[in-house]
Short mmCIF file of C-alpha atoms in Angstrom, two decimals:
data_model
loop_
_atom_site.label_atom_id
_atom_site.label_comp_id
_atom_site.label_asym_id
_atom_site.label_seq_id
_atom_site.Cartn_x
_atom_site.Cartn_y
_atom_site.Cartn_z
CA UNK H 1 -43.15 -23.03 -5.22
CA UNK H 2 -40.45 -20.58 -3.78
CA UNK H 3 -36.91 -22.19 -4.00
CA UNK H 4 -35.64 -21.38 -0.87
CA UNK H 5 -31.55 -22.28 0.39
CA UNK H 6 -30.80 -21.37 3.74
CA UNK H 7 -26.95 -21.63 4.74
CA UNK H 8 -26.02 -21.22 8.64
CA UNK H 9 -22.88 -18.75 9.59
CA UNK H 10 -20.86 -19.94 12.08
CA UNK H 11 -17.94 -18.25 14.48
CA UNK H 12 -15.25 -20.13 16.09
CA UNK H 13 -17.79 -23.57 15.35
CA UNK H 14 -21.15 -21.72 16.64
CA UNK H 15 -23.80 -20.54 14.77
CA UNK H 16 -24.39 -16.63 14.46
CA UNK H 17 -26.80 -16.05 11.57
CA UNK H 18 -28.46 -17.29 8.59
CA UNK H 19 -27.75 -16.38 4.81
CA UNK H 20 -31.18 -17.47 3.26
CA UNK H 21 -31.21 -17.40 -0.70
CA UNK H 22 -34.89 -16.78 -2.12
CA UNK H 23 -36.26 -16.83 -5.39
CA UNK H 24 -34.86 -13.37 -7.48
CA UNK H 25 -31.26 -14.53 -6.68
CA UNK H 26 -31.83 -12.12 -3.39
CA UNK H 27 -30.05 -13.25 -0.14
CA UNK H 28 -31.06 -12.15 3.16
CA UNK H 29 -28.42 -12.02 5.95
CA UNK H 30 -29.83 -12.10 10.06
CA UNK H 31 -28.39 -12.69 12.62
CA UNK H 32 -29.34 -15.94 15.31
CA UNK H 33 -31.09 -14.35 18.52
CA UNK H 34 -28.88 -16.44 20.92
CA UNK H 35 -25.98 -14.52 19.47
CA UNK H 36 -28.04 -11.41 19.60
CA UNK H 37 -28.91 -11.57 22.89
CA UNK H 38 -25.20 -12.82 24.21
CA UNK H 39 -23.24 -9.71 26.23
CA UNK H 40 -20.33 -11.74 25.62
CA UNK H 41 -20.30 -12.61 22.30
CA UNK H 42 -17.44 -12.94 20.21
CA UNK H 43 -17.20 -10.65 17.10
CA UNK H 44 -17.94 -11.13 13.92
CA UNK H 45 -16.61 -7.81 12.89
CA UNK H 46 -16.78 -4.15 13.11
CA UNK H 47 -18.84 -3.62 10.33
CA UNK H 48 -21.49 -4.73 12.03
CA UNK H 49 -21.36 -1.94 15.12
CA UNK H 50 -23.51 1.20 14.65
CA UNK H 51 -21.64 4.42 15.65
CA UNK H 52 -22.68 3.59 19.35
CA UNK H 53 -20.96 0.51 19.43
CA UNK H 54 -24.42 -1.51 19.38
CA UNK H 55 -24.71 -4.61 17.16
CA UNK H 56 -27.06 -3.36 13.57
CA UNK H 57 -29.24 -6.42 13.42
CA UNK H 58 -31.10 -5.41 10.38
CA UNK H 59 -30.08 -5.98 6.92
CA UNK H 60 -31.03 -5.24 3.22
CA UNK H 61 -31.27 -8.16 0.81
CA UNK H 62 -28.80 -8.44 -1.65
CA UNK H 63 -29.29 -9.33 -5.07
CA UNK H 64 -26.70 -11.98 -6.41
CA UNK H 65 -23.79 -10.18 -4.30
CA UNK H 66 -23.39 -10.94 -1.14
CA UNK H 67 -23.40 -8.12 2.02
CA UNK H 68 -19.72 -6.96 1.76
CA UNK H 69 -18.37 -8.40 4.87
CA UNK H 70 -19.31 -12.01 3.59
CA UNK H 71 -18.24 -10.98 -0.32
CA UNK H 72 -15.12 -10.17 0.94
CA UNK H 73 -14.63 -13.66 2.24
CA UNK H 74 -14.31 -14.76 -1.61
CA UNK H 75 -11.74 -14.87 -3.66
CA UNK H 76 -11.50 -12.00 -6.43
CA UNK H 77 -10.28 -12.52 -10.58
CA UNK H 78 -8.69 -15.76 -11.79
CA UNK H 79 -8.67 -17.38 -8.59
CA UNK H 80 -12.16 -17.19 -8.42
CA UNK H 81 -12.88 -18.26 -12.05
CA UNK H 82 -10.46 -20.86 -11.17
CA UNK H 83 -11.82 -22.11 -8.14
CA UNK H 84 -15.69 -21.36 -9.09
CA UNK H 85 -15.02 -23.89 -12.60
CA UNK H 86 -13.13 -26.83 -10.32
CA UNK H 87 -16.57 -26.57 -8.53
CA UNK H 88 -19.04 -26.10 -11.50
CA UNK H 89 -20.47 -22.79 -9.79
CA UNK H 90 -21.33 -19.46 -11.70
CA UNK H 91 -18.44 -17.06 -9.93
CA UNK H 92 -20.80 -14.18 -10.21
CA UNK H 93 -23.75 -15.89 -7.54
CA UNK H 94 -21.56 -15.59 -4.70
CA UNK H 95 -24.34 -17.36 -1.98
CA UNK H 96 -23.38 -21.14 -4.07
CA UNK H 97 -20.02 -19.98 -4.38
CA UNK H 98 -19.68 -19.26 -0.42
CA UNK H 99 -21.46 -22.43 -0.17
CA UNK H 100 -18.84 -24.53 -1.85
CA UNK H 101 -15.74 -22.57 -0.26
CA UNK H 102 -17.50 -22.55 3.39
CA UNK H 103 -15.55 -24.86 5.15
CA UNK H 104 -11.65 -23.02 4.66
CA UNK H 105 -12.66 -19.46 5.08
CA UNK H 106 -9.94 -16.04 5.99
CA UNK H 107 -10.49 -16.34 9.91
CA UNK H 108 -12.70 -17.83 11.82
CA UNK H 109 -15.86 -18.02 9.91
CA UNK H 110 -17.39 -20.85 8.77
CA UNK H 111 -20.61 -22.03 6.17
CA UNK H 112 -23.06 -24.69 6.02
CA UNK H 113 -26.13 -25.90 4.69
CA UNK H 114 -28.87 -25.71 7.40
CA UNK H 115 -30.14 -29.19 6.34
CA UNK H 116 -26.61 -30.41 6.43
CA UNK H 117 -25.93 -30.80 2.49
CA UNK H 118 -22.73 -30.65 1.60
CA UNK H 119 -22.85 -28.92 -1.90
CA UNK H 120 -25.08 -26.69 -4.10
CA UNK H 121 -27.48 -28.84 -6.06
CA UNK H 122 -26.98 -29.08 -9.09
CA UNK H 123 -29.66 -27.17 -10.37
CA UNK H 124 -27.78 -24.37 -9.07
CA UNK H 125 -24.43 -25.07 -11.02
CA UNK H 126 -23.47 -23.97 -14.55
CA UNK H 127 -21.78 -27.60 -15.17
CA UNK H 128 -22.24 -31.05 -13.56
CA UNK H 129 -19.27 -32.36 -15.88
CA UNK H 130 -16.08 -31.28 -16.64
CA UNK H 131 -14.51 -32.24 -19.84
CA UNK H 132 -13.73 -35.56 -19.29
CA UNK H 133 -17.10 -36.71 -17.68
CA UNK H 134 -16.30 -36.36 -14.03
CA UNK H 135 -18.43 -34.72 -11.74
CA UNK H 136 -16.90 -31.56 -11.07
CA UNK H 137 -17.80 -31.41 -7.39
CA UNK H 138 -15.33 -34.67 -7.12
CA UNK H 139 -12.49 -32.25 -7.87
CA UNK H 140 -13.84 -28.86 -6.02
CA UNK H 141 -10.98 -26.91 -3.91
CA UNK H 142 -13.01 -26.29 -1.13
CA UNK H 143 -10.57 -22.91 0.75
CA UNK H 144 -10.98 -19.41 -0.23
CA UNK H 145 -8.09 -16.88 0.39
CA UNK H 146 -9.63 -13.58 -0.56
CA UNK H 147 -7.62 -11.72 -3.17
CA UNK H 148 -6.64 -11.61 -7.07
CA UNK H 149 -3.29 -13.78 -7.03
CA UNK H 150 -3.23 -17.83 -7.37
CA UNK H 151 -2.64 -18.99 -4.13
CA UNK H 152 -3.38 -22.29 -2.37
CA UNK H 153 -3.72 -23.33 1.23
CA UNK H 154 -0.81 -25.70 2.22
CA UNK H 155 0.10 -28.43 4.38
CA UNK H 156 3.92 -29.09 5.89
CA UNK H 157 4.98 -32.65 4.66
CA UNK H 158 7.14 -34.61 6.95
CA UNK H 159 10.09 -34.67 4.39
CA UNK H 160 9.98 -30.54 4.77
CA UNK H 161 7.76 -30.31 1.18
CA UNK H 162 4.05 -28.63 1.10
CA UNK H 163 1.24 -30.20 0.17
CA UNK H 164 -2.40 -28.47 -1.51
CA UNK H 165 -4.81 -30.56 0.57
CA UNK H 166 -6.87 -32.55 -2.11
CA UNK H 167 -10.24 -31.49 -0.94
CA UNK H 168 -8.87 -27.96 -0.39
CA UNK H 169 -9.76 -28.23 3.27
CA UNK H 170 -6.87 -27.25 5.95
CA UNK H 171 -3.25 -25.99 5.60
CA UNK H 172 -1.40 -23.56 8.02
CA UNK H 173 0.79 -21.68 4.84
CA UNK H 174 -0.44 -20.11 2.07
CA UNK H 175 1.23 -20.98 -1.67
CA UNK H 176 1.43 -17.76 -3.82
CA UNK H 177 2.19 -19.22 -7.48
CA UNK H 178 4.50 -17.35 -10.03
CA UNK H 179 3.01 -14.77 -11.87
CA UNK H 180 2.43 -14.64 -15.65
CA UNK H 181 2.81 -10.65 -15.56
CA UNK H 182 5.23 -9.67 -13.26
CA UNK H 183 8.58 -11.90 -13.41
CA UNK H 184 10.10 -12.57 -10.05
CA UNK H 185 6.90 -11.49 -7.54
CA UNK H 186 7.84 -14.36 -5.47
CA UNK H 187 11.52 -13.35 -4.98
CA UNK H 188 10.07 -9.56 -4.92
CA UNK H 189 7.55 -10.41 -2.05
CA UNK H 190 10.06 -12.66 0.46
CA UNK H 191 12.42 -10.29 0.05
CA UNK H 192 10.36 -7.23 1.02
CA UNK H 193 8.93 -9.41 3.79
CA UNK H 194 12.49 -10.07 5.30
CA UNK H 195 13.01 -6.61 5.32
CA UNK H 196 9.51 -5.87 6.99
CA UNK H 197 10.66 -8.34 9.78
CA UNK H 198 14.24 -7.43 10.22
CA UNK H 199 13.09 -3.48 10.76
CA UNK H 200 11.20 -5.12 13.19
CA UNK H 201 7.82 -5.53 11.93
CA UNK H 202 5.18 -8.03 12.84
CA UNK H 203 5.05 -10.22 9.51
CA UNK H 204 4.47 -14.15 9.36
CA UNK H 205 7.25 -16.50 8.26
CA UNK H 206 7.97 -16.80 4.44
CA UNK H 207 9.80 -19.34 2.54
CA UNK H 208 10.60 -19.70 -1.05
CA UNK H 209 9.68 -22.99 -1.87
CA UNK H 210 10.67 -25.48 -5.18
CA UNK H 211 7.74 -25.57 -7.13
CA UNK H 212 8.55 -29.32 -7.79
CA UNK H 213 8.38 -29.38 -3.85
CA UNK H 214 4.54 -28.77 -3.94
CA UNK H 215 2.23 -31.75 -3.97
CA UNK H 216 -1.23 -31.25 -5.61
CA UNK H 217 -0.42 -28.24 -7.76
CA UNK H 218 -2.84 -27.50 -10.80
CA UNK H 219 -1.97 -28.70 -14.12
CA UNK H 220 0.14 -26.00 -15.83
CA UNK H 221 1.90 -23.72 -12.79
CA UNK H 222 5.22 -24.81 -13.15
CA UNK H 223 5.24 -23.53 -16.61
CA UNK H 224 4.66 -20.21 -14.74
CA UNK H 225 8.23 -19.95 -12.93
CA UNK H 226 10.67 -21.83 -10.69
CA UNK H 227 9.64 -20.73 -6.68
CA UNK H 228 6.35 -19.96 -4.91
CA UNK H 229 6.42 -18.18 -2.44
CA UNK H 230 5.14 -19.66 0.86
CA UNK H 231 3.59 -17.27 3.59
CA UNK H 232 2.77 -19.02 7.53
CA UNK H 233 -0.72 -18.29 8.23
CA UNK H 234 -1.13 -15.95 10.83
CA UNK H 235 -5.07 -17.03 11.24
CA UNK H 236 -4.10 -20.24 12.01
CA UNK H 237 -2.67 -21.73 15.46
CA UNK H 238 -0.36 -24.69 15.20
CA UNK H 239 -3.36 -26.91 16.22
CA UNK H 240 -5.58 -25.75 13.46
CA UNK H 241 -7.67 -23.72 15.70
CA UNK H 242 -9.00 -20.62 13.59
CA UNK H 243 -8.00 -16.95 15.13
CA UNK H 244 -11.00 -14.42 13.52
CA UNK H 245 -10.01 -11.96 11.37
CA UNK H 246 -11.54 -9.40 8.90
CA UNK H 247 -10.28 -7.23 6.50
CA UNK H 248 -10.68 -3.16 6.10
CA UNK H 249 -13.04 -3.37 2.88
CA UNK H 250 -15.22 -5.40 5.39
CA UNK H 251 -14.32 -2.67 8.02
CA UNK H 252 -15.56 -0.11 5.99
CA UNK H 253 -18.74 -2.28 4.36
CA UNK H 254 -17.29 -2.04 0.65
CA UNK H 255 -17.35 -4.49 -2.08
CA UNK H 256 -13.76 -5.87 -3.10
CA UNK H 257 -13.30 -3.67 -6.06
CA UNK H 258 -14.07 -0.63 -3.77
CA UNK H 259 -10.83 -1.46 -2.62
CA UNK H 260 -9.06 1.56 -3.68
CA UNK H 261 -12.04 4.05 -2.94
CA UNK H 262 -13.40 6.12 -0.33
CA UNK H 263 -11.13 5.38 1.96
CA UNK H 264 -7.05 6.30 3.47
CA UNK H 265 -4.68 5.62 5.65
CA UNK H 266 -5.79 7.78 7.69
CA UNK H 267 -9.50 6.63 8.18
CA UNK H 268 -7.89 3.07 8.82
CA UNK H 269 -5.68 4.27 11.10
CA UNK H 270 -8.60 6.56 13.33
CA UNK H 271 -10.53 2.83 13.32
CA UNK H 272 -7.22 1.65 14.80
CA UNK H 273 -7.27 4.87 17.43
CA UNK H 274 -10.26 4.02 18.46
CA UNK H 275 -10.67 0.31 18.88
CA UNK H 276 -7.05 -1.03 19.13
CA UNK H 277 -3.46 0.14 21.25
CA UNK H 278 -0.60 2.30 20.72
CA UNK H 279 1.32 -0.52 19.10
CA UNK H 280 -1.08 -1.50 16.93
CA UNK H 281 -0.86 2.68 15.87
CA UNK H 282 3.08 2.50 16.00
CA UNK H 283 3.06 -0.98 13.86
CA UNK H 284 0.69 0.68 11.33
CA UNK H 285 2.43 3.74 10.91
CA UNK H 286 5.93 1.71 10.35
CA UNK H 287 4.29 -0.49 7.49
CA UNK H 288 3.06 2.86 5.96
CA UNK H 289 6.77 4.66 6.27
CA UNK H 290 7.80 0.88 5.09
CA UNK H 291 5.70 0.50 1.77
CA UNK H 292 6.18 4.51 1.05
CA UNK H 293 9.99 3.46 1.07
CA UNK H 294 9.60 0.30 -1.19
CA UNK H 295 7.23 1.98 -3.72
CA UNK H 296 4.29 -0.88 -3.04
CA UNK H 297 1.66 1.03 -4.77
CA UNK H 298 -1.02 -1.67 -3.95
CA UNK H 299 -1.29 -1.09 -0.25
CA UNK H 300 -5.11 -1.36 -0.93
CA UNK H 301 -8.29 -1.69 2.17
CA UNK H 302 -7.89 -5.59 1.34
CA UNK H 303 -4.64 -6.04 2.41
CA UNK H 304 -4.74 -4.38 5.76
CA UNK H 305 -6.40 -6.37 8.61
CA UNK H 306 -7.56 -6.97 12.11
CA UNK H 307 -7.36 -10.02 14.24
CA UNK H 308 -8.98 -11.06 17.28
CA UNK H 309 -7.22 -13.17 18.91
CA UNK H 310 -9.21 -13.20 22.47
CA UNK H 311 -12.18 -13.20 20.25
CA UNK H 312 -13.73 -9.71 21.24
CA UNK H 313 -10.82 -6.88 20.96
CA UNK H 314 -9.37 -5.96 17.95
CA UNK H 315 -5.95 -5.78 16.94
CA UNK H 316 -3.84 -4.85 14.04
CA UNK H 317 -2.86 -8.42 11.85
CA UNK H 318 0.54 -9.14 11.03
CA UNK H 319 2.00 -7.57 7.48
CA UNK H 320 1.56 -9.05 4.44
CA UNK H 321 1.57 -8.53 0.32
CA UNK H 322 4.66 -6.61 0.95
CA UNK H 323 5.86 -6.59 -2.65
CA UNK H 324 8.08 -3.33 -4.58
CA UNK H 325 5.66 -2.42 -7.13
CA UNK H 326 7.86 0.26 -8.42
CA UNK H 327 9.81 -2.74 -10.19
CA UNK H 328 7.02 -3.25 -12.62
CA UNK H 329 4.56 -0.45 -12.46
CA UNK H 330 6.92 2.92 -12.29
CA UNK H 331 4.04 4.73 -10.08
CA UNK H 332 4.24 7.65 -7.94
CA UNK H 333 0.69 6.91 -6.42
CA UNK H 334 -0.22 5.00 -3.66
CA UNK H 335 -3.34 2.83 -3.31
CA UNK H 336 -4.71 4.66 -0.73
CA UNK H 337 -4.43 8.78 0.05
CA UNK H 338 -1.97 8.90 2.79
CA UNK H 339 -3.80 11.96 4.82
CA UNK H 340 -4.25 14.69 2.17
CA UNK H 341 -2.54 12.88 -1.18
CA UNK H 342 -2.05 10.01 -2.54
CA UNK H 343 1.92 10.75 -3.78
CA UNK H 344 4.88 8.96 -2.76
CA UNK H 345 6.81 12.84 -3.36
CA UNK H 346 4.66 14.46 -1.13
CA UNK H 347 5.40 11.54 2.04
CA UNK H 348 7.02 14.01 4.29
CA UNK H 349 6.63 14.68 8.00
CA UNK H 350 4.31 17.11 7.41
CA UNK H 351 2.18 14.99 5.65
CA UNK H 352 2.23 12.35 8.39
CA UNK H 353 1.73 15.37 11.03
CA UNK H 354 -1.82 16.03 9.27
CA UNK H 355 -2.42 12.24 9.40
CA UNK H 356 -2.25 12.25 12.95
CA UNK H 357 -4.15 15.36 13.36
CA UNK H 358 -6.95 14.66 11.72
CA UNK H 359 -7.30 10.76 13.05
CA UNK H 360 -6.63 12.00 16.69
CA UNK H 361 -3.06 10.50 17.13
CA UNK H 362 -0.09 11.82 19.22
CA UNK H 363 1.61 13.27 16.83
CA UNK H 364 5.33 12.57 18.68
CA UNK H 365 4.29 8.51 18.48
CA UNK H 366 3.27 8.83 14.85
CA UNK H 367 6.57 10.84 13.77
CA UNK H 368 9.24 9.29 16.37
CA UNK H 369 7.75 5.53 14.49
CA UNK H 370 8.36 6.99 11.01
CA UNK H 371 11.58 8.15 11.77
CA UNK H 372 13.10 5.01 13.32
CA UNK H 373 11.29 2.92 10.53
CA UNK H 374 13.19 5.17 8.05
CA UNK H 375 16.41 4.88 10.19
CA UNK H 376 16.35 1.16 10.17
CA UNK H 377 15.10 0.79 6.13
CA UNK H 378 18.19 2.24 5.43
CA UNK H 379 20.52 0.20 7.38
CA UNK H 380 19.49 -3.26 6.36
CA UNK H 381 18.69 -1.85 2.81
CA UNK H 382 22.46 -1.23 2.40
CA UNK H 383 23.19 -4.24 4.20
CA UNK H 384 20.74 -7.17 2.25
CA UNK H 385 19.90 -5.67 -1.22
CA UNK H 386 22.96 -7.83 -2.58
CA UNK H 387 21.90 -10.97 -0.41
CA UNK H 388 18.12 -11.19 -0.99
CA UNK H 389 16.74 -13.01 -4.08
CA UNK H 390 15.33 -10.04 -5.39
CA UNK H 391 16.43 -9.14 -8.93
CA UNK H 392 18.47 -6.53 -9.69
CA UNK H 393 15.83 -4.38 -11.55
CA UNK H 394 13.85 -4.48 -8.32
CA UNK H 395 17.14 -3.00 -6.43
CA UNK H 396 17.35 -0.42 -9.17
CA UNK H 397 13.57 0.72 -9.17
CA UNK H 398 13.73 1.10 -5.22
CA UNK H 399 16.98 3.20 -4.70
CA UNK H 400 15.33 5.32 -7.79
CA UNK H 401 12.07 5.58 -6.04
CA UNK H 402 13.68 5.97 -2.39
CA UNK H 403 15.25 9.67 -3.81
CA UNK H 404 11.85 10.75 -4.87
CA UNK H 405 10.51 10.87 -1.13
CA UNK H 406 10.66 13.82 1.25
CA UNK H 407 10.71 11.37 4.33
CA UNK H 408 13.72 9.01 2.73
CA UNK H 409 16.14 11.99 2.31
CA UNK H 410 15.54 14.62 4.87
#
């Protein structure tokens, strides 16, 4: 007899489609034909518009993998691991893992059994026990914040602390946890932020937070360092109400460690031409001068994003990941290709005039932005680099890096 799991997908609360699992470990993804045949429907992404702007309503099965846009929903590396073992689920069949992780989703998607059961059964899980006896499903964290870095959805507690939500369900900030590699990322990452938002830049609100300040943190993290860094949620409204959002590796229909191929700035930026506003093309082309200028060399398809927040239009998401590579990575070579390379050296006007040229972008908006991002680096560089909590080898590794590009010193 056919084991058969079918989970609904749901926007904003509604139901859109259906991931069905069948026997093979294949999933099927369709849409519902009420949201098919809606003219006003909201969107689930762009992925899913052909080159005509028509919704693609057929899809190839997938075989343990998801279809990228919902793969890219998960989390990637030890957060998954992590997560995937507090819930007893093999990380590598992603349908039981979305399945478990459903409910706290980037955005505005959410996922449920279609017979209304709460968890994979457990013939599906690769341990109904944990160490001690327990059921593991007791002590699941049920959000998923796509991306490689330990990081926890948070509440605000009235005495000012934050709170990891015991079931993993709800939270308005986001708790990035010290890291065991790189000493000082949190420090590294509010301080680039600040920057980001001084220069005028649309970036959420940061905090560095006590790790003794954080309830329900997993045994062992404040071995790890002294702060966390604490990021507002920019998919969240103050009521809880979920703004959609999507990512560019679910833009582009790539798996999340695709993140670094096939792709540039300047094909994100000709999505942006097309389906967003001048200021989402002036903000984009200020975070690029901006992350040139720091030396973030991780400026990958995952950590640039839309939002729509009137459900249907796209629009560039706020900044974040802002962190000065440079400091422990010395690397001339961006994530991405900028328009024709990928080198910090070679970020020059000209480079940026081929950009716009070949995405179909006034050039005058796309250089005048660069310029006055540059402009204003510099000024509140000189001005905070002794006052931010950044370390000193991070200072040293940018104002070294910052002589090594065209755009910095002409």
């Amino acid at each position: 007899m056919s084991d058969v799991r079918v989970l609904d997908v749901l926007l904003h609360g509604e139901p859109v489609g259906t991931l069905t699992h069948i026997d093979g470990e294949r999933t099927i993804f369709g849409f519902a034909d009420a949201y098919v045949g809606n003219d006003s429907r909201p969107a689930l992404g762009l992925g899913f518009k052909d080159r005509f702007g028509e919704l693609i309503t057929e899809f190839r099965p997938t075989r343990t993998r998801l279809l990228p846009f919902f793969s890219n929903l998960l989390p990637e590396g030890h957060m998954r691991a992590y997560l995937a073992d507090r819930a007893g689920v093999n990380p590598a069949r992603e349908f039981f893992l979305l399945w478990v992780l459903g409910m706290d989703l980037p955005g505005a998607v959410t996922i449920q059994a279609a017979d209304g059961g709460a968890w994979p059964p457990l013939s599906h899980m690769h341990a109904d026990v944990d160490e001690s006896g327990n059921d593991r499903r007791q002590h699941a964290l049920r959000f998923s914040l796509a991306g490689v870095q330990l990081k926890f959805s948070a509440l605000n507690e009235p005495r000012g602390g934050l709170t990891i939500p015991a079931r993993g369900i709800g939270g308005s900030w986001i708790v990035k946890l010290p890291s065991r590699e790189f000493e000082g990322l949190p420090e590294n990452e509010f301080s680039m932020m600040t920057l980001a938002r001084l220069i005028g830049m649309d970036a959420p609100a940061t905090r560095l937070v006590d790790i003794d300040a954080i309830g329900n943190l997993p045994e062992g993290v404040r071995a790890l360092g002294r702060e966390a860094l604490a990021v507002e949620r920019f998919d969240r409204l103050p009521d809880g109400a979920a703004i959609h959002m999507e990512d560019f590796a679910q833009v582009f229909g790539v798996y999340p460690e695709q993140k670094y191929e096939n792709a540039s700035a300047r094909s994100i930026v000709r999505v942006l031409g097309v389906e967003c506003q001048d200021i989402d093309i002036a903000e984009f082309i200020r975070r690029l001068t901006f992350n040139a200028l720091i030396g973030n060399a991780d400026m990958h398809l995952k950590n640039w994003s839309l939002l729509y927040p009137d459900r249907r239009r796209a629009a560039l998401a706020p900044a974040y990941d802002l962190v000065a590579t440079v400091a422990y990575i010395p690397d001339d070579t961006a994530a991405l290709k900028f328009s024709r390379t990928r080198l910090f050296s070679e970020f020059s006007e000209d480079e940026l005039s081929h950009l716009a040229a070949k995405a179909l972008l006034p050039e005058r908006l796309v250089l005048d932005t660069a310029r006055e991002t540059v402009a204003l680096f510099h000024q509140h560089w000189r001005a905070e680099k002794t006052h931010l909590p950044m370390r000193a080898n991070v200072v040293r590794a940018v104002e070294e890096h910052l002589k090594t590009i065209p755009l910095a010193v002409s």
